[in-house]
Amino acid sequence: MDRQSMSILIYVFVLLAIFTDHLCEEQFCSANNAEFCKGNEIDRQKGSFYTEAINEKYRKYLVAIEKAEQSYKECNNTKHDCFKDVIVRDLKPFKMKGIGEEMIEAAKTRGTFYQVIDGKLYRERNCMFPARCAGIEHFLLKVIGNLSDMDLIINTRDYPQSSEYFGNAMPIFSFSKTPQYHDIMYPAWAFWEGGPAISLYPRGLGRWDQHRKSLNKASLEIPWEKKKSKAFFRGSRTSSERDNLILLSRNKSHLVDARYTKNQAWKSNEDTLHMAPALEVSLESHCAYKYLFNFRGVAASFRHKHLFLCRSLVFHVGEDWFEFYYHAMKPWIHYIPVSKNADQKELQDLIEFAKNNDNVSKKIAYRGRDFIWNNLKMSDILYFWKQLLKSYAKLLTYKPVLKKIS
């Protein structure tokens, strides 16, 4: 073949390539290319680049994201819209008959007894967890000037107390619950102090206002493009739901860096799944990774809100346990939902999906971060406490009087 013929042939191939590339844009797709074109059209309309969009392996995830985006309406907590439904829902069991003094007396053994009388706060002498009570009282004292007289039972244990399977609803405040409990959710003590104590936080995790600043700084120092393209988890073995990610990390270390640390109950390597415990790491160091896993502990996880501020993609495992702000956050919009029973293959598929759809992952990560940053400020926590207690006080059917503290 002479040089002129070769040039003509190359030119023809270039034209064919250009024509094929424009098939989708012109919507003249063959039957074989119809799905590919449909996928590209969705991408163009949404302004995102769903790499591997038509790979059957990832179709279910992409469809879930598309459906979530179609139905999602962003809440705006500048108007205090994000969490008000939680107060209505949690107080609903008491709305018809109100809360009588006998109900408070029956619930006293389930938590710490507080009173607000004439603008002053009173508490029974004994508190099971003094640091947790101090974290609660920080907020109560901030809002007390807006409150009428009331009696309160505030549970400082991890676990909720008023199960729907055991008698009538009891007016007990708890920081976390599942749908099977009637407890009234309040913002956890750990927004100020009394959170889990580890070597890096010997006085316990707290001061959300300070962590917001330090985590935001860490996230800006390590932008998305410089983060390690790997999933990360550090924590103790408070639940076996965490085991499969730990095992996947041992089998696929290029995908996951997940290890167990010691907890107070640690006695041997058997308590860390037959491997020496890892060192604890700071919350800020999590920001070096693109993908962060959040698991429940005994109840909802205290690290949940912190992980989002890394501007990393959060894989939130399980849907049973929640805090007051969880309902306003949506799966596939703010985080990737993971079944609590996910095996190693499912975990691997989800991580590989995130890696192979980088722009999608970044979009979800940034939406999750913006939700927490914009809607979970300390002023939002105070406002929720105030509205919760004002709504609760209206349900009391008696006038509280100051009791002798024991």
Coordinates of N, CA and C in Angstrom, one line a residue, residues 186-401:
Y186 N -32.4 13.6 72.6 CA -31.8 14.9 72.8 C -30.3 14.9 72.3
P187 N -29.7 16.0 72.0 CA -28.4 16.1 71.5 C -27.4 15.5 72.6
A188 N -26.6 14.6 72.2 CA -25.7 13.9 73.1 C -24.8 14.8 73.9
W189 N -24.5 14.4 75.2 CA -23.6 15.1 76.0 C -22.2 15.4 75.3
A190 N -21.9 14.5 74.4 CA -20.6 14.5 73.8 C -20.4 15.7 72.9
F191 N -21.5 16.5 72.6 CA -21.3 17.7 71.9 C -20.5 18.7 72.7
W192 N -20.4 18.5 74.0 CA -19.6 19.4 74.9 C -18.6 18.6 75.6
E193 N -19.0 17.5 76.4 CA -18.0 16.7 77.1 C -18.6 15.3 77.4
G194 N -17.8 14.4 77.9 CA -18.3 13.1 78.3 C -18.3 12.0 77.3
G195 N -17.7 12.3 76.1 CA -17.7 11.3 75.1 C -16.7 10.2 75.4
P196 N -16.5 9.2 74.5 CA -15.6 8.1 74.8 C -14.1 8.6 75.1
A197 N -13.5 8.0 76.1 CA -12.2 8.4 76.5 C -11.2 7.4 75.9
I198 N -10.2 7.9 75.2 CA -9.1 7.0 74.7 C -7.8 7.8 75.0
S199 N -6.7 7.2 74.6 CA -5.4 7.8 75.0 C -5.3 9.2 74.4
L200 N -5.8 9.4 73.2 CA -5.7 10.7 72.5 C -6.7 11.7 73.1
Y201 N -7.8 11.2 73.7 CA -8.8 12.1 74.3 C -9.0 11.6 75.7
P202 N -8.0 11.7 76.6 CA -8.1 11.1 77.9 C -9.3 11.6 78.8
R203 N -9.7 12.8 78.5 CA -10.9 13.4 79.2 C -12.2 13.1 78.5
G204 N -12.1 12.4 77.4 CA -13.3 12.0 76.7 C -13.5 12.9 75.5
L205 N -14.1 12.4 74.5 CA -14.4 13.1 73.3 C -15.5 14.2 73.6
G206 N -15.3 15.4 73.2 CA -16.2 16.5 73.4 C -15.8 17.7 72.6
R207 N -16.4 18.9 73.0 CA -16.1 20.2 72.4 C -16.3 20.1 70.9
W208 N -17.5 19.9 70.5 CA -17.8 19.8 69.1 C -17.4 21.1 68.4
D209 N -17.5 22.2 69.1 CA -17.2 23.5 68.5 C -15.7 23.5 68.1
Q210 N -14.8 22.9 68.9 CA -13.4 22.9 68.6 C -13.1 21.9 67.5
H211 N -13.8 20.7 67.6 CA -13.5 19.7 66.5 C -14.0 20.2 65.2
R212 N -15.0 21.0 65.1 CA -15.4 21.5 63.8 C -14.3 22.3 63.2
K213 N -13.6 23.1 64.0 CA -12.5 23.9 63.4 C -11.3 23.0 63.0
S214 N -10.9 22.1 63.9 CA -9.7 21.3 63.6 C -10.0 20.4 62.4
L215 N -11.1 19.8 62.3 CA -11.4 18.9 61.2 C -11.6 19.7 59.9
N216 N -12.2 20.8 60.0 CA -12.3 21.6 58.8 C -10.9 22.0 58.3
K217 N -10.0 22.4 59.2 CA -8.6 22.7 58.8 C -7.9 21.5 58.2
A218 N -8.1 20.3 58.8 CA -7.4 19.1 58.3 C -7.9 18.8 56.9
S219 N -9.2 19.0 56.7 CA -9.8 18.6 55.4 C -9.3 19.6 54.3
L220 N -9.1 20.8 54.6 CA -8.6 21.8 53.6 C -7.1 21.5 53.3
E221 N -6.4 21.0 54.3 CA -5.0 20.7 54.1 C -4.8 19.5 53.2
I222 N -5.8 18.6 53.2 CA -5.7 17.4 52.3 C -6.9 17.3 51.4
P223 N -6.9 18.0 50.3 CA -8.1 18.0 49.4 C -8.3 16.7 48.8
W224 N -9.5 16.5 48.2 CA -9.9 15.2 47.7 C -8.9 14.5 46.8
E225 N -8.3 15.3 45.9 CA -7.4 14.7 45.0 C -6.1 14.2 45.6
K226 N -5.8 14.6 46.9 CA -4.6 14.2 47.6 C -4.8 13.1 48.6
K227 N -6.1 12.8 48.8 CA -6.4 11.8 49.8 C -6.0 10.4 49.3
K228 N -5.8 9.5 50.2 CA -5.5 8.1 49.8 C -6.8 7.4 49.3
S229 N -6.7 6.8 48.2 CA -7.9 6.2 47.6 C -8.1 4.8 48.2
K230 N -8.4 4.8 49.5 CA -8.5 3.6 50.3 C -9.5 3.8 51.4
A231 N -10.3 2.8 51.8 CA -11.2 2.9 52.9 C -10.4 2.8 54.2
F232 N -10.9 3.4 55.3 CA -10.2 3.5 56.5 C -11.2 3.3 57.7
F233 N -10.7 2.6 58.7 CA -11.5 2.4 60.0 C -10.5 2.1 61.1
R234 N -10.7 2.7 62.2 CA -10.0 2.4 63.5 C -11.1 2.4 64.6
G235 N -11.1 1.4 65.4 CA -12.0 1.4 66.5 C -12.0 0.1 67.2
S236 N -12.6 0.0 68.4 CA -12.5 -1.2 69.1 C -13.7 -2.2 68.7
R237 N -13.6 -3.4 69.1 CA -14.6 -4.4 68.7 C -15.8 -4.4 69.6
T238 N -16.6 -3.3 69.5 CA -17.8 -3.2 70.3 C -19.0 -3.9 69.7
S239 N -18.8 -4.3 68.4 CA -19.8 -5.0 67.7 C -19.2 -5.9 66.6
S240 N -19.7 -7.1 66.5 CA -19.2 -8.0 65.5 C -19.6 -7.5 64.1
E241 N -20.5 -6.5 64.0 CA -20.8 -6.0 62.6 C -19.6 -5.4 61.9
R242 N -18.5 -5.1 62.7 CA -17.3 -4.6 62.2 C -16.3 -5.6 61.6
D243 N -16.6 -6.9 61.9 CA -15.6 -7.9 61.7 C -15.3 -8.1 60.2
N244 N -16.3 -8.1 59.3 CA -16.0 -8.3 57.9 C -15.1 -7.3 57.3
L245 N -15.3 -6.0 57.7 CA -14.4 -5.0 57.1 C -12.9 -5.2 57.6
I246 N -12.7 -5.6 58.9 CA -11.4 -5.9 59.4 C -10.8 -7.1 58.6
L247 N -11.6 -8.1 58.3 CA -11.1 -9.3 57.6 C -10.8 -8.9 56.1
L248 N -11.7 -8.1 55.5 CA -11.4 -7.6 54.2 C -10.1 -6.9 54.1
S249 N -9.8 -6.1 55.1 CA -8.6 -5.3 55.1 C -7.4 -6.2 55.1
R250 N -7.5 -7.4 55.8 CA -6.4 -8.3 55.9 C -6.2 -9.0 54.5
N251 N -7.3 -9.2 53.8 CA -7.3 -9.9 52.5 C -7.0 -8.9 51.3
K252 N -7.4 -7.7 51.5 CA -7.4 -6.7 50.4 C -6.8 -5.4 50.9
S253 N -5.6 -5.4 51.3 CA -5.0 -4.2 52.0 C -4.9 -3.0 51.1
H254 N -4.9 -3.3 49.8 CA -4.9 -2.2 48.8 C -6.2 -1.4 48.8
L255 N -7.3 -2.0 49.3 CA -8.6 -1.4 49.3 C -8.9 -0.8 50.6
V256 N -8.5 -1.4 51.7 CA -9.0 -1.1 53.0 C -7.8 -1.1 54.0
D257 N -7.8 -0.1 54.9 CA -7.0 -0.1 56.1 C -7.9 -0.1 57.3
A258 N -8.2 -1.2 57.8 CA -9.2 -1.3 58.9 C -8.6 -2.2 60.0
R259 N -8.4 -1.7 61.2 CA -7.9 -2.5 62.3 C -8.6 -2.2 63.6
Y260 N -8.6 -3.2 64.5 CA -9.2 -3.0 65.8 C -8.2 -2.4 66.8
T261 N -8.6 -1.5 67.7 CA -7.9 -1.0 68.7 C -8.3 -1.6 70.1
K262 N -7.6 -1.4 71.1 CA -8.0 -1.8 72.4 C -9.2 -1.0 72.9
N263 N -10.0 -1.7 73.8 CA -11.0 -0.9 74.6 C -10.8 -1.3 76.0
Q264 N -11.6 -0.8 76.9 CA -11.5 -1.1 78.3 C -11.6 -2.5 78.7
A265 N -12.3 -3.3 77.8 CA -12.5 -4.7 78.1 C -11.5 -5.6 77.5
W266 N -10.5 -5.0 76.8 CA -9.5 -5.8 76.1 C -8.6 -6.6 77.1
K267 N -8.5 -8.0 76.8 CA -7.7 -8.8 77.6 C -6.6 -9.5 76.8
S268 N -6.9 -9.8 75.6 CA -5.9 -10.5 74.7 C -6.2 -10.2 73.3
N269 N -5.3 -10.7 72.4 CA -5.6 -10.5 70.9 C -6.9 -11.2 70.4
E270 N -7.4 -12.0 71.3 CA -8.7 -12.6 70.9 C -9.8 -11.5 70.8
D271 N -9.6 -10.5 71.6 CA -10.6 -9.4 71.6 C -10.4 -8.4 70.5
T272 N -9.3 -8.6 69.7 CA -9.1 -7.8 68.5 C -9.0 -8.7 67.2
L273 N -9.8 -9.8 67.3 CA -9.9 -10.7 66.1 C -8.6 -11.4 65.8
H274 N -7.9 -11.8 66.9 CA -6.7 -12.6 66.8 C -5.5 -11.8 66.1
M275 N -5.4 -10.6 66.3 CA -4.3 -9.8 65.9 C -4.0 -8.7 66.9
A276 N -2.8 -8.4 67.0 CA -2.4 -7.3 68.0 C -3.1 -6.0 67.7
P277 N -3.6 -5.4 68.8 CA -4.4 -4.1 68.6 C -3.6 -3.0 67.9
A278 N -4.2 -2.3 67.1 CA -3.6 -1.1 66.4 C -3.6 0.1 67.4
L279 N -2.8 1.0 67.1 CA -2.8 2.3 67.9 C -4.0 3.1 67.5
E280 N -4.5 3.9 68.5 CA -5.6 4.8 68.2 C -5.1 6.0 67.4
V281 N -5.9 6.5 66.6 CA -5.6 7.7 65.7 C -6.5 8.8 66.0
S282 N -6.0 10.0 65.7 CA -6.8 11.2 65.9 C -7.9 11.3 64.9
L283 N -9.0 12.0 65.2 CA -10.1 12.2 64.2 C -9.5 13.0 63.0
E284 N -8.6 13.9 63.2 CA -8.1 14.7 62.1 C -7.3 13.8 61.1
S285 N -6.6 12.8 61.6 CA -5.8 11.9 60.7 C -6.7 11.1 59.7
H286 N -8.0 10.9 60.1 CA -8.9 10.2 59.2 C -9.1 11.0 57.8
C287 N -8.8 12.3 57.9 CA -9.1 13.1 56.7 C -8.1 12.8 55.5
A288 N -7.1 11.9 55.8 CA -6.1 11.6 54.8 C -6.7 10.5 53.8
Y289 N -7.9 10.0 54.1 CA -8.4 8.9 53.3 C -9.7 9.4 52.6
K290 N -10.0 8.8 51.5 CA -11.2 9.2 50.7 C -12.4 8.6 51.3
Y291 N -12.3 7.4 51.9 CA -13.5 6.6 52.3 C -13.4 6.2 53.7
L292 N -14.4 6.6 54.5 CA -14.4 6.4 56.0 C -15.6 5.6 56.3
F293 N -15.4 4.5 57.1 CA -16.5 3.7 57.6 C -17.0 4.1 59.0
N294 N -18.3 4.2 59.1 CA -18.9 4.4 60.4 C -19.8 3.3 60.8
F295 N -19.5 2.7 62.0 CA -20.2 1.6 62.6 C -20.8 2.1 63.9
R296 N -22.0 1.5 64.2 CA -22.5 1.7 65.6 C -21.6 1.0 66.6
G297 N -21.7 1.5 67.8 CA -21.0 0.8 68.9 C -22.1 0.0 69.7
V298 N -22.2 0.4 71.0 CA -23.3 -0.2 71.8 C -24.6 0.4 71.3
A299 N -24.6 1.7 71.0 CA -25.7 2.4 70.4 C -25.2 3.2 69.2
A300 N -25.7 4.4 68.9 CA -25.2 5.1 67.8 C -23.7 5.5 68.0
S301 N -23.0 5.7 66.9 CA -21.6 6.0 67.0 C -21.3 7.5 67.3
F302 N -20.4 7.8 68.2 CA -20.1 9.2 68.5 C -19.2 9.8 67.4
R303 N -18.6 9.0 66.6 CA -17.7 9.5 65.6 C -18.4 10.0 64.3
H304 N -19.7 9.6 64.2 CA -20.4 9.8 63.0 C -20.3 11.2 62.4
K305 N -20.7 12.2 63.2 CA -20.7 13.6 62.7 C -19.3 14.1 62.4
H306 N -18.3 13.6 63.1 CA -16.9 14.0 62.9 C -16.4 13.6 61.5
L307 N -16.7 12.4 61.1 CA -16.1 11.8 59.9 C -16.5 12.7 58.6
F308 N -17.7 13.2 58.6 CA -18.2 14.0 57.5 C -17.4 15.2 57.3
L309 N -16.9 15.8 58.3 CA -16.2 17.1 58.2 C -14.8 16.9 57.6
C310 N -14.4 15.7 57.3 CA -13.1 15.4 56.6 C -13.3 15.7 55.1
R311 N -14.5 15.9 54.7 CA -14.8 16.0 53.2 C -14.4 14.6 52.6
S312 N -14.6 13.6 53.3 CA -14.4 12.2 52.8 C -15.7 11.5 52.7
L313 N -15.8 10.5 51.8 CA -17.0 9.8 51.6 C -17.3 8.8 52.8
V314 N -18.4 9.0 53.4 CA -18.7 8.2 54.6 C -19.6 7.0 54.2
F315 N -19.1 5.8 54.6 CA -19.9 4.6 54.4 C -20.6 4.3 55.8
H316 N -21.9 4.5 55.8 CA -22.6 4.4 57.1 C -23.2 3.0 57.2
V317 N -22.8 2.2 58.2 CA -23.3 0.8 58.3 C -24.5 0.7 59.2
G318 N -25.5 0.1 58.7 CA -26.7 -0.1 59.5 C -27.7 1.1 59.5
E319 N -28.9 0.8 59.7 CA -29.9 1.9 59.7 C -30.8 1.9 60.9
D320 N -30.5 1.0 61.9 CA -31.4 0.8 63.1 C -31.1 1.9 64.1
W321 N -29.9 2.3 64.4 CA -29.5 3.2 65.4 C -29.4 4.6 64.8
F322 N -29.9 5.6 65.6 CA -29.8 7.0 65.1 C -29.8 8.0 66.2
E323 N -29.3 9.1 65.9 CA -29.4 10.3 66.8 C -30.4 11.3 66.2
F324 N -30.6 12.4 66.9 CA -31.7 13.3 66.5 C -31.5 13.8 65.1
Y325 N -30.3 14.0 64.6 CA -30.1 14.6 63.3 C -30.0 13.6 62.1
Y326 N -30.0 12.3 62.4 CA -29.8 11.4 61.4 C -30.9 11.4 60.3
H327 N -32.1 11.6 60.7 CA -33.2 11.5 59.8 C -33.2 12.5 58.7
A328 N -32.5 13.6 58.9 CA -32.4 14.6 57.9 C -31.3 14.4 56.9
M329 N -30.5 13.4 57.2 CA -29.4 13.0 56.2 C -29.9 11.8 55.4
K330 N -29.7 11.8 54.1 CA -30.2 10.8 53.2 C -29.2 9.9 52.6
P331 N -29.5 8.6 52.6 CA -28.6 7.6 51.9 C -28.4 8.0 50.4
W332 N -27.3 7.8 49.9 CA -26.9 8.1 48.5 C -26.8 9.6 48.2
I333 N -27.3 10.4 49.1 CA -27.2 11.9 48.9 C -26.0 12.4 49.8
H334 N -26.0 12.0 51.1 CA -24.9 12.4 52.0 C -23.9 11.4 52.4
Y335 N -24.3 10.1 52.1 CA -23.4 9.0 52.5 C -23.8 7.8 51.7
I336 N -22.9 6.7 51.7 CA -23.2 5.5 51.1 C -23.8 4.5 52.2
P337 N -25.0 4.0 52.1 CA -25.5 3.1 53.1 C -25.0 1.7 52.9
V338 N -24.7 1.0 54.0 CA -24.1 -0.3 54.0 C -25.0 -1.2 54.9
S339 N -25.3 -2.3 54.5 CA -26.1 -3.3 55.3 C -25.2 -3.7 56.5
K340 N -25.8 -3.8 57.7 CA -25.1 -4.3 58.8 C -24.6 -5.7 58.7
N341 N -25.2 -6.4 57.7 CA -24.9 -7.8 57.5 C -24.0 -8.0 56.2
A342 N -23.5 -6.9 55.7 CA -22.7 -7.0 54.5 C -21.5 -7.9 54.7
D343 N -21.3 -8.8 53.7 CA -20.2 -9.7 53.7 C -19.0 -9.0 53.0
Q344 N -17.9 -9.7 53.0 CA -16.7 -9.1 52.4 C -16.8 -8.7 50.9
K345 N -17.6 -9.5 50.2 CA -17.7 -9.3 48.8 C -18.5 -8.0 48.6
E346 N -19.6 -7.8 49.4 CA -20.4 -6.6 49.2 C -19.6 -5.4 49.6
L347 N -18.9 -5.5 50.7 CA -18.0 -4.4 51.1 C -17.0 -4.0 50.0
Q348 N -16.4 -5.0 49.4 CA -15.4 -4.8 48.3 C -16.1 -4.1 47.1
D349 N -17.3 -4.6 46.8 CA -18.0 -4.0 45.6 C -18.3 -2.5 45.8
L350 N -18.7 -2.2 47.0 CA -19.0 -0.8 47.3 C -17.8 0.1 47.3
I351 N -16.7 -0.4 47.8 CA -15.5 0.4 47.8 C -15.0 0.5 46.4
E352 N -15.0 -0.5 45.6 CA -14.6 -0.5 44.2 C -15.5 0.5 43.4
F353 N -16.8 0.4 43.7 CA -17.7 1.4 43.0 C -17.3 2.8 43.3
A354 N -17.0 3.1 44.6 CA -16.5 4.5 44.9 C -15.2 4.8 44.2
K355 N -14.3 3.9 44.1 CA -13.0 4.2 43.5 C -13.2 4.4 42.0
N356 N -14.1 3.7 41.4 CA -14.2 3.7 39.9 C -15.2 4.8 39.5
N357 N -15.8 5.5 40.4 CA -16.7 6.6 40.1 C -16.4 7.8 41.0
D358 N -15.2 8.3 40.8 CA -14.6 9.2 41.7 C -15.4 10.5 41.8
N359 N -15.9 11.0 40.7 CA -16.7 12.3 40.8 C -18.0 12.1 41.5
V360 N -18.6 10.9 41.4 CA -19.8 10.6 42.1 C -19.4 10.6 43.6
S361 N -18.4 9.9 44.0 CA -18.0 9.8 45.4 C -17.7 11.2 46.0
K362 N -17.0 12.0 45.2 CA -16.6 13.3 45.7 C -17.9 14.2 45.9
K363 N -18.8 14.1 45.0 CA -20.1 14.8 45.1 C -20.8 14.5 46.4
I364 N -20.9 13.2 46.7 CA -21.6 12.7 47.9 C -20.9 13.1 49.1
A365 N -19.5 13.0 49.1 CA -18.7 13.4 50.2 C -18.9 14.8 50.6
Y366 N -18.9 15.7 49.6 CA -19.0 17.1 49.8 C -20.4 17.5 50.3
R367 N -21.4 16.8 49.8 CA -22.8 17.1 50.2 C -22.9 16.7 51.7
G368 N -22.3 15.6 52.1 CA -22.4 15.1 53.5 C -21.7 16.1 54.4
R369 N -20.5 16.6 54.0 CA -19.8 17.6 54.7 C -20.6 18.9 54.9
D370 N -21.1 19.3 53.8 CA -21.9 20.6 53.9 C -23.1 20.5 54.8
F371 N -23.7 19.3 54.8 CA -24.9 19.2 55.6 C -24.5 19.3 57.1
I372 N -23.5 18.6 57.5 CA -23.1 18.7 58.9 C -22.5 20.1 59.2
W373 N -21.7 20.7 58.4 CA -21.2 22.0 58.6 C -22.2 23.1 58.7
N374 N -23.2 23.0 57.9 CA -24.2 24.1 57.8 C -25.3 23.9 58.8
N375 N -25.6 22.7 59.2 CA -26.9 22.4 60.0 C -26.6 21.9 61.4
L376 N -25.4 21.6 61.7 CA -25.1 21.1 63.0 C -24.0 22.0 63.8
K377 N -24.3 23.2 63.8 CA -23.5 24.2 64.5 C -23.9 24.1 66.0
M378 N -23.1 24.7 66.9 CA -23.5 24.7 68.3 C -24.7 25.5 68.5
S379 N -25.0 26.5 67.7 CA -26.2 27.3 67.8 C -27.4 26.4 67.4
D380 N -27.2 25.5 66.5 CA -28.3 24.6 66.1 C -28.6 23.6 67.3
I381 N -27.6 23.2 68.0 CA -27.7 22.2 69.1 C -28.5 22.9 70.2
L382 N -28.2 24.2 70.5 CA -28.9 24.9 71.5 C -30.3 25.2 71.2
Y383 N -30.6 25.5 69.9 CA -31.9 25.7 69.5 C -32.8 24.5 69.6
F384 N -32.2 23.3 69.2 CA -32.9 22.1 69.3 C -33.3 21.8 70.8
W385 N -32.3 21.9 71.7 CA -32.6 21.7 73.1 C -33.7 22.6 73.6
K386 N -33.7 23.9 73.2 CA -34.7 24.8 73.7 C -36.1 24.4 73.2
Q387 N -36.2 24.1 71.9 CA -37.5 23.8 71.3 C -38.0 22.5 71.8
L388 N -37.1 21.5 72.0 CA -37.5 20.2 72.6 C -38.1 20.4 74.0
L389 N -37.4 21.1 74.8 CA -37.9 21.2 76.2 C -39.1 22.1 76.3
K390 N -39.2 23.1 75.5 CA -40.5 23.9 75.5 C -41.7 23.1 75.1
S391 N -41.5 22.3 74.1 CA -42.6 21.4 73.6 C -42.9 20.4 74.6
Y392 N -41.9 19.8 75.3 CA -42.1 18.8 76.3 C -42.9 19.4 77.5
A393 N -42.5 20.6 77.9 CA -43.1 21.2 79.1 C -44.6 21.4 78.9
K394 N -45.0 21.6 77.7 CA -46.5 21.9 77.4 C -47.3 20.6 77.6
L395 N -46.6 19.4 77.6 CA -47.3 18.2 77.8 C -47.5 17.8 79.2
L396 N -46.8 18.5 80.1 CA -47.0 18.1 81.6 C -48.4 18.5 82.1
T397 N -49.0 17.5 82.8 CA -50.4 17.7 83.2 C -50.4 18.2 84.7
Y398 N -49.3 18.5 85.3 CA -49.2 19.0 86.7 C -48.2 20.1 86.8
K399 N -48.2 20.8 87.9 CA -47.3 21.9 88.1 C -46.1 21.3 89.0
P400 N -44.9 21.3 88.4 CA -43.8 20.7 89.2 C -43.5 21.6 90.4
V401 N -43.1 21.0 91.5 CA -42.6 21.8 92.7 C -41.3 21.2 93.1

